[in-house]
PDB file of C-alpha atoms in Angstrom:
ATOM      1  CA  MET A   1       2.806   4.141 -24.666  1.00 55.00           C
ATOM      2  CA  GLU A   2       1.684   6.554 -21.990  1.00 76.00           C
ATOM      3  CA  ASN A   3       4.265   8.480 -19.976  1.00 87.00           C
ATOM      4  CA  PHE A   4       4.072   8.260 -16.201  1.00 91.00           C
ATOM      5  CA  THR A   5       5.874  10.331 -13.594  1.00 93.00           C
ATOM      6  CA  PHE A   6       6.588   9.020 -10.085  1.00 94.00           C
ATOM      7  CA  ASN A   7       7.169  11.618  -7.367  1.00 95.00           C
ATOM      8  CA  LEU A   8       7.605  11.846  -3.621  1.00 96.00           C
ATOM      9  CA  LEU A   9       5.010  14.204  -2.212  1.00 95.00           C
ATOM     10  CA  HIS A  10       6.483  17.160  -0.307  1.00 91.00           C
ATOM     11  CA  SER A  11       5.653  17.249   3.400  1.00 85.00           C
ATOM     12  CA  ASP A  12       3.723  20.524   3.008  1.00 87.00           C
ATOM     13  CA  SER A  13       1.573  19.163   0.146  1.00 90.00           C
ATOM     14  CA  GLU A  14      -2.064  18.250   0.505  1.00 93.00           C
ATOM     15  CA  ILE A  15      -2.589  14.585   1.394  1.00 95.00           C
ATOM     16  CA  PRO A  16      -4.406  12.784  -1.460  1.00 96.00           C
ATOM     17  CA  TYR A  17      -7.118  11.199   0.695  1.00 97.00           C
ATOM     18  CA  HIS A  18      -9.335  10.589  -2.343  1.00 96.00           C
ATOM     19  CA  LEU A  19      -6.704   8.120  -3.602  1.00 97.00           C
ATOM     20  CA  LEU A  20      -5.718   6.663  -0.225  1.00 97.00           C
ATOM     21  CA  LEU A  21      -9.370   5.907   0.551  1.00 96.00           C
ATOM     22  CA  LEU A  22      -9.433   3.533  -2.429  1.00 95.00           C
ATOM     23  CA  ALA A  23      -7.308   1.154  -0.333  1.00 92.00           C
ATOM     24  CA  ASP A  24      -8.230   2.008   3.247  1.00 89.00           C
ATOM     25  CA  GLU A  25     -11.705   2.278   4.744  1.00 83.00           C
ATOM     26  CA  THR A  26     -11.573   5.541   6.689  1.00 87.00           C
ATOM     27  CA  LYS A  27      -9.669   8.799   6.901  1.00 93.00           C
ATOM     28  CA  GLU A  28      -9.152   8.070  10.620  1.00 90.00           C
ATOM     29  CA  ALA A  29      -7.405   4.789   9.759  1.00 89.00           C
ATOM     30  CA  ILE A  30      -5.203   6.574   7.210  1.00 93.00           C
ATOM     31  CA  ASN A  31      -4.295   9.252   9.751  1.00 94.00           C
ATOM     32  CA  GLN A  32      -2.855   6.534  12.007  1.00 92.00           C
ATOM     33  CA  TYR A  33       0.107   6.127   9.620  1.00 95.00           C
ATOM     34  CA  ILE A  34       0.118   8.791   6.914  1.00 96.00           C
ATOM     35  CA  PHE A  35       1.927  11.550   8.824  1.00 95.00           C
ATOM     36  CA  LYS A  36       4.897   9.229   9.445  1.00 96.00           C
ATOM     37  CA  SER A  37       4.941   7.829   5.891  1.00 97.00           C
ATOM     38  CA  ASP A  38       6.468   8.920   2.615  1.00 97.00           C
ATOM     39  CA  ILE A  39       3.718   9.401   0.043  1.00 98.00           C
ATOM     40  CA  TYR A  40       4.429   8.760  -3.628  1.00 98.00           C
ATOM     41  CA  LEU A  41       2.175   9.671  -6.534  1.00 97.00           C
ATOM     42  CA  LEU A  42       2.164   8.193 -10.003  1.00 96.00           C
ATOM     43  CA  HIS A  43       0.649  10.505 -12.569  1.00 94.00           C
ATOM     44  CA  ASN A  44       0.281  10.961 -16.285  1.00 92.00           C
ATOM     45  CA  ASP A  45      -0.018  14.308 -18.048  1.00 88.00           C
ATOM     46  CA  ILE A  46      -3.623  14.720 -16.864  1.00 92.00           C
ATOM     47  CA  GLU A  47      -4.156  13.275 -13.391  1.00 93.00           C
ATOM     48  CA  ASN A  48      -2.782  11.372 -10.419  1.00 95.00           C
ATOM     49  CA  ILE A  49      -3.503   7.724 -11.156  1.00 96.00           C
ATOM     50  CA  ALA A  50      -1.962   5.954  -8.174  1.00 97.00           C
ATOM     51  CA  VAL A  51      -0.648   6.489  -4.675  1.00 98.00           C
ATOM     52  CA  MET A  52       1.698   4.560  -2.395  1.00 98.00           C
ATOM     53  CA  ALA A  53       2.546   5.238   1.261  1.00 98.00           C
ATOM     54  CA  LEU A  54       5.769   3.760   2.643  1.00 98.00           C
ATOM     55  CA  TYR A  55       6.546   3.638   6.354  1.00 97.00           C
ATOM     56  CA  LYS A  56       9.948   3.008   7.981  1.00 97.00           C
ATOM     57  CA  LYS A  57       9.078   0.262  10.448  1.00 95.00           C
ATOM     58  CA  SER A  58      12.723  -0.236  11.499  1.00 95.00           C
ATOM     59  CA  ASN A  59      16.210   0.266  10.080  1.00 95.00           C
ATOM     60  CA  SER A  60      15.838  -2.974   8.161  1.00 96.00           C
ATOM     61  CA  GLU A  61      12.099  -3.041   7.332  1.00 97.00           C
ATOM     62  CA  LEU A  62      10.074  -0.780   5.047  1.00 98.00           C
ATOM     63  CA  GLU A  63       6.304  -1.286   5.103  1.00 98.00           C
ATOM     64  CA  ILE A  64       3.796  -0.551   2.366  1.00 98.00           C
ATOM     65  CA  LYS A  65       0.943   1.056   4.290  1.00 97.00           C
ATOM     66  CA  ASN A  66      -1.247   1.958   1.331  1.00 96.00           C
ATOM     67  CA  VAL A  67      -1.214   1.373  -2.396  1.00 96.00           C
ATOM     68  CA  ALA A  68      -4.106   2.326  -4.660  1.00 96.00           C
ATOM     69  CA  VAL A  69      -4.795   2.788  -8.362  1.00 96.00           C
ATOM     70  CA  ILE A  70      -7.768   4.668  -9.790  1.00 96.00           C
ATOM     71  CA  GLU A  71     -10.433   2.456 -11.376  1.00 95.00           C
ATOM     72  CA  SER A  72      -9.716   3.391 -15.000  1.00 94.00           C
ATOM     73  CA  TYR A  73      -6.068   2.257 -14.679  1.00 94.00           C
ATOM     74  CA  ARG A  74      -6.575  -1.027 -12.842  1.00 92.00           C
ATOM     75  CA  SER A  75      -5.475  -4.295 -14.474  1.00 91.00           C
ATOM     76  CA  LYS A  76      -3.023  -2.377 -16.682  1.00 92.00           C
ATOM     77  CA  GLY A  77       0.226  -3.147 -14.857  1.00 92.00           C
ATOM     78  CA  ILE A  78       0.248  -0.013 -12.684  1.00 94.00           C
ATOM     79  CA  GLY A  79       0.314  -2.024  -9.441  1.00 94.00           C
ATOM     80  CA  GLY A  80       3.383  -3.877 -10.693  1.00 94.00           C
ATOM     81  CA  ILE A  81       5.072  -0.562 -11.469  1.00 94.00           C
ATOM     82  CA  LEU A  82       4.370   0.572  -7.896  1.00 96.00           C
ATOM     83  CA  MET A  83       5.752  -2.668  -6.439  1.00 97.00           C
ATOM     84  CA  ASP A  84       8.918  -2.310  -8.527  1.00 96.00           C
ATOM     85  CA  LYS A  85       9.297   1.276  -7.281  1.00 97.00           C
ATOM     86  CA  ALA A  86       8.768   0.214  -3.658  1.00 97.00           C
ATOM     87  CA  LYS A  87      11.453  -2.468  -4.037  1.00 97.00           C
ATOM     88  CA  GLU A  88      13.790   0.035  -5.684  1.00 96.00           C
ATOM     89  CA  ILE A  89      13.275   2.598  -2.887  1.00 97.00           C
ATOM     90  CA  ALA A  90      13.794  -0.080  -0.230  1.00 97.00           C
ATOM     91  CA  LYS A  91      17.009  -1.329  -1.844  1.00 96.00           C
ATOM     92  CA  GLU A  92      18.389   2.202  -2.341  1.00 96.00           C
ATOM     93  CA  ASN A  93      17.827   2.861   1.369  1.00 96.00           C
ATOM     94  CA  HIS A  94      19.402  -0.442   2.458  1.00 96.00           C
ATOM     95  CA  TYR A  95      16.295  -2.125   3.859  1.00 97.00           C
ATOM     96  CA  LYS A  96      16.400  -5.900   4.094  1.00 97.00           C
ATOM     97  CA  THR A  97      12.654  -6.496   3.844  1.00 97.00           C
ATOM     98  CA  LEU A  98       9.602  -4.892   2.327  1.00 98.00           C
ATOM     99  CA  THR A  99       6.383  -5.825   4.116  1.00 98.00           C
ATOM    100  CA  VAL A 100       2.656  -5.319   3.605  1.00 98.00           C
ATOM    101  CA  GLY A 101      -0.555  -6.330   5.352  1.00 96.00           C
ATOM    102  CA  THR A 102      -3.935  -6.950   3.770  1.00 95.00           C
ATOM    103  CA  SER A 103      -7.291  -8.375   4.767  1.00 94.00           C
ATOM    104  CA  ASP A 104      -7.898 -12.102   5.006  1.00 96.00           C
ATOM    105  CA  THR A 105     -10.823 -11.506   2.606  1.00 95.00           C
ATOM    106  CA  GLY A 106      -8.666  -9.657   0.049  1.00 92.00           C
ATOM    107  CA  PHE A 107      -8.046 -12.682  -2.146  1.00 94.00           C
ATOM    108  CA  GLN A 108      -7.157 -10.593  -5.203  1.00 92.00           C
ATOM    109  CA  GLN A 109      -4.719  -8.452  -3.203  1.00 94.00           C
ATOM    110  CA  ILE A 110      -3.016 -11.494  -1.679  1.00 96.00           C
ATOM    111  CA  ARG A 111      -2.560 -13.024  -5.162  1.00 96.00           C
ATOM    112  CA  PHE A 112      -1.237  -9.673  -6.428  1.00 96.00           C
ATOM    113  CA  TYR A 113       1.423  -9.452  -3.703  1.00 97.00           C
ATOM    114  CA  GLU A 114       2.427 -13.093  -4.141  1.00 97.00           C
ATOM    115  CA  LYS A 115       2.725 -12.526  -7.910  1.00 97.00           C
ATOM    116  CA  ASN A 116       5.081  -9.636  -7.079  1.00 96.00           C
ATOM    117  CA  GLY A 117       7.435 -11.743  -4.966  1.00 96.00           C
ATOM    118  CA  PHE A 118       5.873 -11.487  -1.504  1.00 98.00           C
ATOM    119  CA  THR A 119       5.247 -14.513   0.702  1.00 97.00           C
ATOM    120  CA  LYS A 120       2.847 -14.897   3.609  1.00 97.00           C
ATOM    121  CA  ASN A 121       4.661 -14.284   6.853  1.00 95.00           C
ATOM    122  CA  GLY A 122       2.044 -14.093   9.596  1.00 96.00           C
ATOM    123  CA  ILE A 123      -1.442 -13.143  10.728  1.00 97.00           C
ATOM    124  CA  LEU A 124      -2.679 -10.387  13.031  1.00 96.00           C
ATOM    125  CA  LYS A 125      -5.769 -12.007  14.524  1.00 97.00           C
ATOM    126  CA  ASP A 126      -8.919  -9.861  14.697  1.00 96.00           C
ATOM    127  CA  PHE A 127      -7.069  -6.771  13.421  1.00 93.00           C
ATOM    128  CA  PHE A 128     -10.072  -5.370  11.522  1.00 91.00           C
ATOM    129  CA  ILE A 129     -12.463  -6.141  14.371  1.00 91.00           C
ATOM    130  CA  LYS A 130     -10.284  -4.387  16.971  1.00 91.00           C
ATOM    131  CA  ASN A 131      -9.251  -1.390  14.851  1.00 85.00           C
ATOM    132  CA  TYR A 132     -12.436  -0.366  13.059  1.00 84.00           C
ATOM    133  CA  PRO A 133     -15.615   0.799  14.803  1.00 84.00           C
ATOM    134  CA  VAL A 134     -18.020  -1.029  12.468  1.00 87.00           C
ATOM    135  CA  PRO A 135     -17.682  -4.337  10.604  1.00 90.00           C
ATOM    136  CA  ILE A 136     -16.117  -4.080   7.140  1.00 89.00           C
ATOM    137  CA  TYR A 137     -17.015  -6.500   4.358  1.00 90.00           C
ATOM    138  CA  GLU A 138     -15.091  -7.515   1.271  1.00 89.00           C
ATOM    139  CA  ASN A 139     -16.043 -10.215  -1.204  1.00 91.00           C
ATOM    140  CA  GLY A 140     -19.174 -10.813   0.873  1.00 93.00           C
ATOM    141  CA  LEU A 141     -17.143 -11.723   3.972  1.00 95.00           C
ATOM    142  CA  GLN A 142     -16.399  -9.774   7.136  1.00 95.00           C
ATOM    143  CA  MET A 143     -12.787  -8.647   7.324  1.00 94.00           C
ATOM    144  CA  LYS A 144     -11.259 -10.056  10.517  1.00 96.00           C
ATOM    145  CA  ASP A 145      -7.567 -10.918  10.309  1.00 97.00           C
ATOM    146  CA  MET A 146      -4.701  -9.089   8.622  1.00 96.00           C
ATOM    147  CA  ILE A 147      -2.467 -11.277   6.478  1.00 97.00           C
ATOM    148  CA  LEU A 148       1.179 -10.177   6.651  1.00 98.00           C
ATOM    149  CA  LEU A 149       3.401 -10.632   3.608  1.00 98.00           C
ATOM    150  CA  VAL A 150       7.125 -10.050   3.182  1.00 98.00           C
ATOM    151  CA  HIS A 151       9.525  -9.597   0.278  1.00 98.00           C
ATOM    152  CA  HIS A 152      13.190 -10.201   1.105  1.00 97.00           C
ATOM    153  CA  LEU A 153      15.416  -7.797  -0.781  1.00 95.00           C
ATOM    154  CA  THR A 154      18.635  -8.980  -2.342  1.00 77.00           C
ATOM    155  CA  LYS A 155      21.496  -6.954  -3.715  1.00 56.00           C
TER     156      LYS A 155
END
């Protein structure tokens, strides 16, 4: 079994855009949230294999702004490890909910979050149309709405 280390990135560290861009379309979009987020890296002895950005939305809500795993480690349970860590961090800091938003065309991502205990909680209509300068496509469909999901934390 491979050993993984999970660390909070120091504020003076270089931002791992190469990883963040696996889950978000542009550096400009990432810059909208990354400087107010805590960035966590999951790495093995050789390389960083995953990233997660968590943003304090309120005293009771922690939001997952970005989560990405490098291609060679996908479908190996790494995303589940990150979700468990996000829940653990949220509980330790007394948040009541952990939230995330993803594209209405991100069918695999929606299933992933639901599998990890999240439920659909709302829709931001035309989010990807209003917030990105050019149309973005996923699964052959134009991304339009953001699907909001929530996980209620229990003691």
